[in-house]
Amino acid sequence: MILYTVKNGVYYNLEDFRQDLSDLGENGFPNKIYINMTNRCSCACTFCLRSLKEFNEHNSLWLREEPTVDEVKAEFEKYDWSHVAEIIFCGFGEPTMRLDDMVEVGAWLKSVRPEIPIRVNTNGLSDLVFEKPTAQCLQGIVDTVSISLNSSDAQKYVDVTRNQFGLKSYQAMIDYAKDCQKYVPNVVMTVVDIIGEEEVAACRKVCDDNGLFLRVRPYEAN
Ligand code: SF4
């Protein structure tokens, strides 16, 4: 599914809702709509359900083919967005793997519904993927960037994310976050609470030292 929402860790296809989406609020959903444009990711996090083959084949977030930009727009045009509080590029994979397409969809959304905030949930490694600074292309389109800090140092980060860039990835992710602060109103670093109080405190220090805001969120397998 391309557009979905989440309640209590369960994914719901937007096609299951009324066209005007007013039943989101009626049924206790948080009125947040997620855009799923790719399965791909430069990480292979130990906790990511993408890595479980059996899960992938049966999970409705797994895209058999990546939707084109026009197909994503067509999905949006099926609904009345009056009841939507936030639109989030998230999905099964890493949204910035399709950076240009994500920016194109985001710019279009901002042109048709400028009042709805847009967020990107990212691993923060797009500078390494594209071998160039990538934060500026979010300017004027994205309201919030949420970046997974994961760990308090480079070795732990690589151990958890098993990303393709090695130890340099940790500083690159932090540099990307600081770069985003120049172009995006809200930049939030996140860790999950299951890493333990000591590691959360160490992550908080990393963020404080770099002028970044940390949010500790409850763990939800994605
Ligand atoms: S960055 Fe996100 S999508 Fe990519 S492997 Fe990690 S948890 Fe999964």
Short mmCIF file of C-alpha atoms and ligand atoms in Angstrom, two decimals:
data_model
loop_
_atom_site.label_atom_id
_atom_site.label_comp_id
_atom_site.label_asym_id
_atom_site.label_seq_id
_atom_site.Cartn_x
_atom_site.Cartn_y
_atom_site.Cartn_z
CA MET A 1 0.00 0.00 0.00
CA ILE A 2 1.18 3.50 -0.84
CA LEU A 3 -0.80 5.56 1.67
CA TYR A 4 -1.49 4.28 5.14
CA THR A 5 -2.09 5.25 8.72
CA VAL A 6 -1.07 3.60 11.97
CA LYS A 7 -2.89 2.88 15.20
CA ASN A 8 -1.38 0.90 18.08
CA GLY A 9 1.42 -0.36 15.85
CA VAL A 10 -0.98 -1.74 13.21
CA TYR A 11 -0.90 -0.42 9.63
CA TYR A 12 -4.15 0.49 7.91
CA ASN A 13 -4.49 1.06 4.19
CA LEU A 14 -6.15 4.40 3.51
CA GLU A 15 -8.44 2.59 1.09
CA ASP A 16 -10.19 1.15 4.16
CA PHE A 17 -11.42 4.63 5.12
CA ARG A 18 -14.13 6.89 3.81
CA GLN A 19 -13.11 9.20 1.01
CA ASP A 20 -13.29 12.31 3.21
CA LEU A 21 -11.15 10.61 5.92
CA SER A 22 -13.42 12.01 8.63
CA ASP A 23 -13.62 8.52 10.13
CA LEU A 24 -9.92 8.70 11.06
CA GLY A 25 -10.72 10.92 14.03
CA GLU A 26 -14.01 9.17 14.73
CA ASN A 27 -12.15 5.89 15.19
CA GLY A 28 -9.36 7.28 17.32
CA PHE A 29 -6.66 7.47 14.63
CA PRO A 30 -4.09 10.24 15.00
CA ASN A 31 -4.96 11.80 11.60
CA LYS A 32 -1.46 11.20 10.34
CA ILE A 33 -1.00 9.82 6.85
CA TYR A 34 2.16 7.98 5.84
CA ILE A 35 3.57 7.73 2.31
CA ASN A 36 5.31 4.49 1.39
CA MET A 37 7.37 4.90 -1.79
CA THR A 38 10.13 2.33 -1.52
CA ASN A 39 11.30 -0.85 0.18
CA ARG A 40 14.95 0.11 -0.29
CA CYS A 41 17.27 1.29 2.46
CA SER A 42 21.01 1.83 2.92
CA CYS A 43 20.74 0.24 6.37
CA ALA A 44 19.83 -3.25 7.53
CA CYS A 45 18.94 -2.48 11.14
CA THR A 46 18.92 -5.40 13.52
CA PHE A 47 15.40 -4.50 14.65
CA CYS A 48 13.90 -3.78 11.21
CA LEU A 49 11.22 -6.18 10.06
CA ARG A 50 12.27 -5.60 6.45
CA SER A 51 15.03 -8.12 7.11
CA LEU A 52 12.60 -10.93 7.89
CA LYS A 53 11.85 -12.51 4.54
CA GLU A 54 8.67 -14.22 5.60
CA PHE A 55 7.36 -11.00 7.07
CA ASN A 56 8.21 -9.10 3.90
CA GLU A 57 6.26 -11.41 1.65
CA HIS A 58 3.15 -11.17 3.76
CA ASN A 59 3.34 -7.57 4.91
CA SER A 60 1.11 -5.20 3.02
CA LEU A 61 3.70 -2.41 3.25
CA TRP A 62 6.03 -4.38 1.00
CA LEU A 63 5.78 -2.79 -2.46
CA ARG A 64 5.95 -5.19 -5.40
CA GLU A 65 6.92 -2.16 -7.51
CA GLU A 66 7.80 1.36 -6.50
CA PRO A 67 4.94 3.71 -7.41
CA THR A 68 5.73 6.53 -9.82
CA VAL A 69 5.32 10.14 -8.69
CA ASP A 70 2.11 10.33 -10.74
CA GLU A 71 0.78 7.20 -9.08
CA VAL A 72 1.45 8.65 -5.64
CA LYS A 73 -0.32 11.89 -6.61
CA ALA A 74 -3.24 9.87 -7.96
CA GLU A 75 -3.55 8.12 -4.58
CA PHE A 76 -3.74 11.47 -2.82
CA GLU A 77 -6.37 12.73 -5.22
CA LYS A 78 -8.74 9.97 -4.11
CA TYR A 79 -9.26 11.69 -0.75
CA ASP A 80 -10.43 14.90 0.85
CA TRP A 81 -7.58 16.03 3.12
CA SER A 82 -9.57 18.29 5.47
CA HIS A 83 -9.15 15.90 8.38
CA VAL A 84 -5.44 15.23 7.99
CA ALA A 85 -3.06 16.77 10.56
CA GLU A 86 0.30 15.64 9.16
CA ILE A 87 1.72 13.83 6.13
CA ILE A 88 4.83 11.73 6.69
CA PHE A 89 7.28 10.20 4.24
CA CYS A 90 8.15 7.03 6.06
CA GLY A 91 7.20 3.69 4.67
CA PHE A 92 8.75 0.32 4.78
CA GLY A 93 12.08 1.49 3.39
CA GLU A 94 14.06 4.70 3.62
CA PRO A 95 12.16 7.52 1.84
CA THR A 96 15.28 9.47 0.85
CA MET A 97 16.42 6.56 -1.32
CA ARG A 98 14.02 8.23 -3.78
CA LEU A 99 15.09 11.74 -2.88
CA ASP A 100 14.11 13.49 -6.11
CA ASP A 101 10.72 11.77 -6.26
CA MET A 102 10.08 12.45 -2.58
CA VAL A 103 10.87 16.14 -3.08
CA GLU A 104 8.63 16.26 -6.15
CA VAL A 105 5.69 14.72 -4.28
CA GLY A 106 6.35 16.97 -1.28
CA ALA A 107 6.47 20.12 -3.41
CA TRP A 108 3.22 19.13 -5.07
CA LEU A 109 1.58 18.49 -1.69
CA LYS A 110 2.75 21.88 -0.43
CA SER A 111 1.24 23.52 -3.51
CA VAL A 112 -2.17 21.85 -3.15
CA ARG A 113 -2.45 21.67 0.67
CA PRO A 114 0.07 24.18 2.12
CA GLU A 115 -1.58 24.06 5.55
CA ILE A 116 -0.71 20.40 6.18
CA PRO A 117 2.73 19.91 7.78
CA ILE A 118 5.06 17.44 6.07
CA ARG A 119 7.56 15.27 7.90
CA VAL A 120 10.30 12.95 6.72
CA ASN A 121 11.35 10.03 8.89
CA THR A 122 14.87 9.19 7.77
CA ASN A 123 18.06 7.40 8.68
CA GLY A 124 19.91 10.62 7.84
CA LEU A 125 22.35 8.97 5.43
CA SER A 126 21.23 10.55 2.16
CA ASP A 127 24.42 12.65 1.88
CA LEU A 128 26.38 9.41 1.76
CA VAL A 129 23.95 7.70 -0.61
CA PHE A 130 24.06 10.56 -3.13
CA GLU A 131 27.63 11.66 -2.37
CA LYS A 132 26.61 15.31 -1.98
CA PRO A 133 24.83 17.57 0.55
CA THR A 134 21.12 16.81 0.36
CA ALA A 135 19.45 18.79 3.17
CA GLN A 136 18.82 21.95 1.16
CA CYS A 137 16.40 20.25 -1.24
CA LEU A 138 13.95 19.91 1.68
CA GLN A 139 13.72 23.69 2.11
CA GLY A 140 10.21 25.09 1.79
CA ILE A 141 8.76 21.59 1.44
CA VAL A 142 9.45 19.69 4.64
CA ASP A 143 8.42 21.04 8.05
CA THR A 144 10.01 18.36 10.21
CA VAL A 145 12.88 15.96 9.70
CA SER A 146 13.00 13.10 12.17
CA ILE A 147 16.37 11.32 12.14
CA SER A 148 17.13 8.00 13.81
CA LEU A 149 20.19 8.56 16.00
CA ASN A 150 20.01 4.98 17.24
CA SER A 151 23.21 5.00 19.31
CA SER A 152 25.68 7.16 21.20
CA ASP A 153 28.79 6.31 19.19
CA ALA A 154 29.93 5.22 15.75
CA GLN A 155 30.67 1.58 16.53
CA LYS A 156 27.34 0.96 18.24
CA TYR A 157 25.60 2.78 15.40
CA VAL A 158 27.16 0.52 12.77
CA ASP A 159 26.47 -2.56 14.87
CA VAL A 160 22.77 -1.65 15.02
CA THR A 161 22.17 -0.17 11.57
CA ARG A 162 24.57 -2.45 9.64
CA ASN A 163 24.63 0.30 7.03
CA GLN A 164 26.75 0.11 3.92
CA PHE A 165 29.06 3.03 4.79
CA GLY A 166 30.84 1.89 7.94
CA LEU A 167 32.04 3.98 10.86
CA LYS A 168 32.04 7.32 9.01
CA SER A 169 28.25 7.05 8.75
CA TYR A 170 27.65 8.18 12.34
CA GLN A 171 29.30 11.58 11.98
CA ALA A 172 27.79 11.96 8.49
CA MET A 173 24.32 11.42 9.96
CA ILE A 174 24.94 14.03 12.67
CA ASP A 175 26.36 16.48 10.12
CA TYR A 176 23.27 15.93 7.98
CA ALA A 177 21.05 16.72 10.98
CA LYS A 178 22.93 19.95 11.64
CA ASP A 179 22.68 20.83 7.95
CA CYS A 180 18.92 20.20 8.04
CA GLN A 181 18.64 22.81 10.80
CA LYS A 182 19.55 25.45 8.21
CA TYR A 183 16.69 24.54 5.92
CA VAL A 184 13.92 22.82 7.90
CA PRO A 185 11.98 24.37 10.83
CA ASN A 186 12.03 21.27 13.07
CA VAL A 187 14.83 18.73 13.26
CA VAL A 188 14.34 15.91 15.74
CA MET A 189 16.76 13.13 16.59
CA THR A 190 15.13 9.95 17.87
CA VAL A 191 16.08 6.90 19.86
CA VAL A 192 13.88 4.10 21.13
CA ASP A 193 13.43 3.61 24.84
CA ILE A 194 14.57 -0.03 24.81
CA ILE A 195 18.24 1.01 24.50
CA GLY A 196 18.26 1.67 28.27
CA GLU A 197 18.62 4.74 30.48
CA GLU A 198 22.41 4.89 30.33
CA GLU A 199 22.50 4.81 26.53
CA VAL A 200 19.64 7.31 26.31
CA ALA A 201 21.65 9.67 28.53
CA ALA A 202 24.72 9.20 26.31
CA CYS A 203 22.60 9.93 23.21
CA ARG A 204 21.23 13.03 24.91
CA LYS A 205 24.77 14.25 25.50
CA VAL A 206 25.64 13.69 21.81
CA CYS A 207 22.61 15.77 20.85
CA ASP A 208 23.36 18.50 23.41
CA ASP A 209 26.97 18.70 22.20
CA ASN A 210 25.74 19.14 18.64
CA GLY A 211 22.84 21.50 19.34
CA LEU A 212 20.25 18.89 18.38
CA PHE A 213 16.92 18.00 19.98
CA LEU A 214 16.39 14.39 21.10
CA ARG A 215 13.07 12.59 21.34
CA VAL A 216 12.94 9.25 23.10
CA ARG A 217 10.13 7.24 21.59
CA PRO A 218 8.56 3.93 22.52
CA TYR A 219 9.83 1.01 20.47
CA GLU A 220 7.55 -0.14 17.68
CA ALA A 221 8.79 -2.67 15.18
CA ASN A 222 8.49 -1.30 11.66
S1 SF4 B 1 16.77 2.69 8.59
FE1 SF4 B 1 14.61 2.17 8.96
S2 SF4 B 1 13.94 1.11 7.08
FE2 SF4 B 1 16.19 1.16 7.06
S3 SF4 B 1 16.79 -0.82 7.92
FE3 SF4 B 1 16.76 0.69 9.59
S4 SF4 B 1 14.71 0.55 10.52
FE4 SF4 B 1 14.64 -0.47 8.51
#
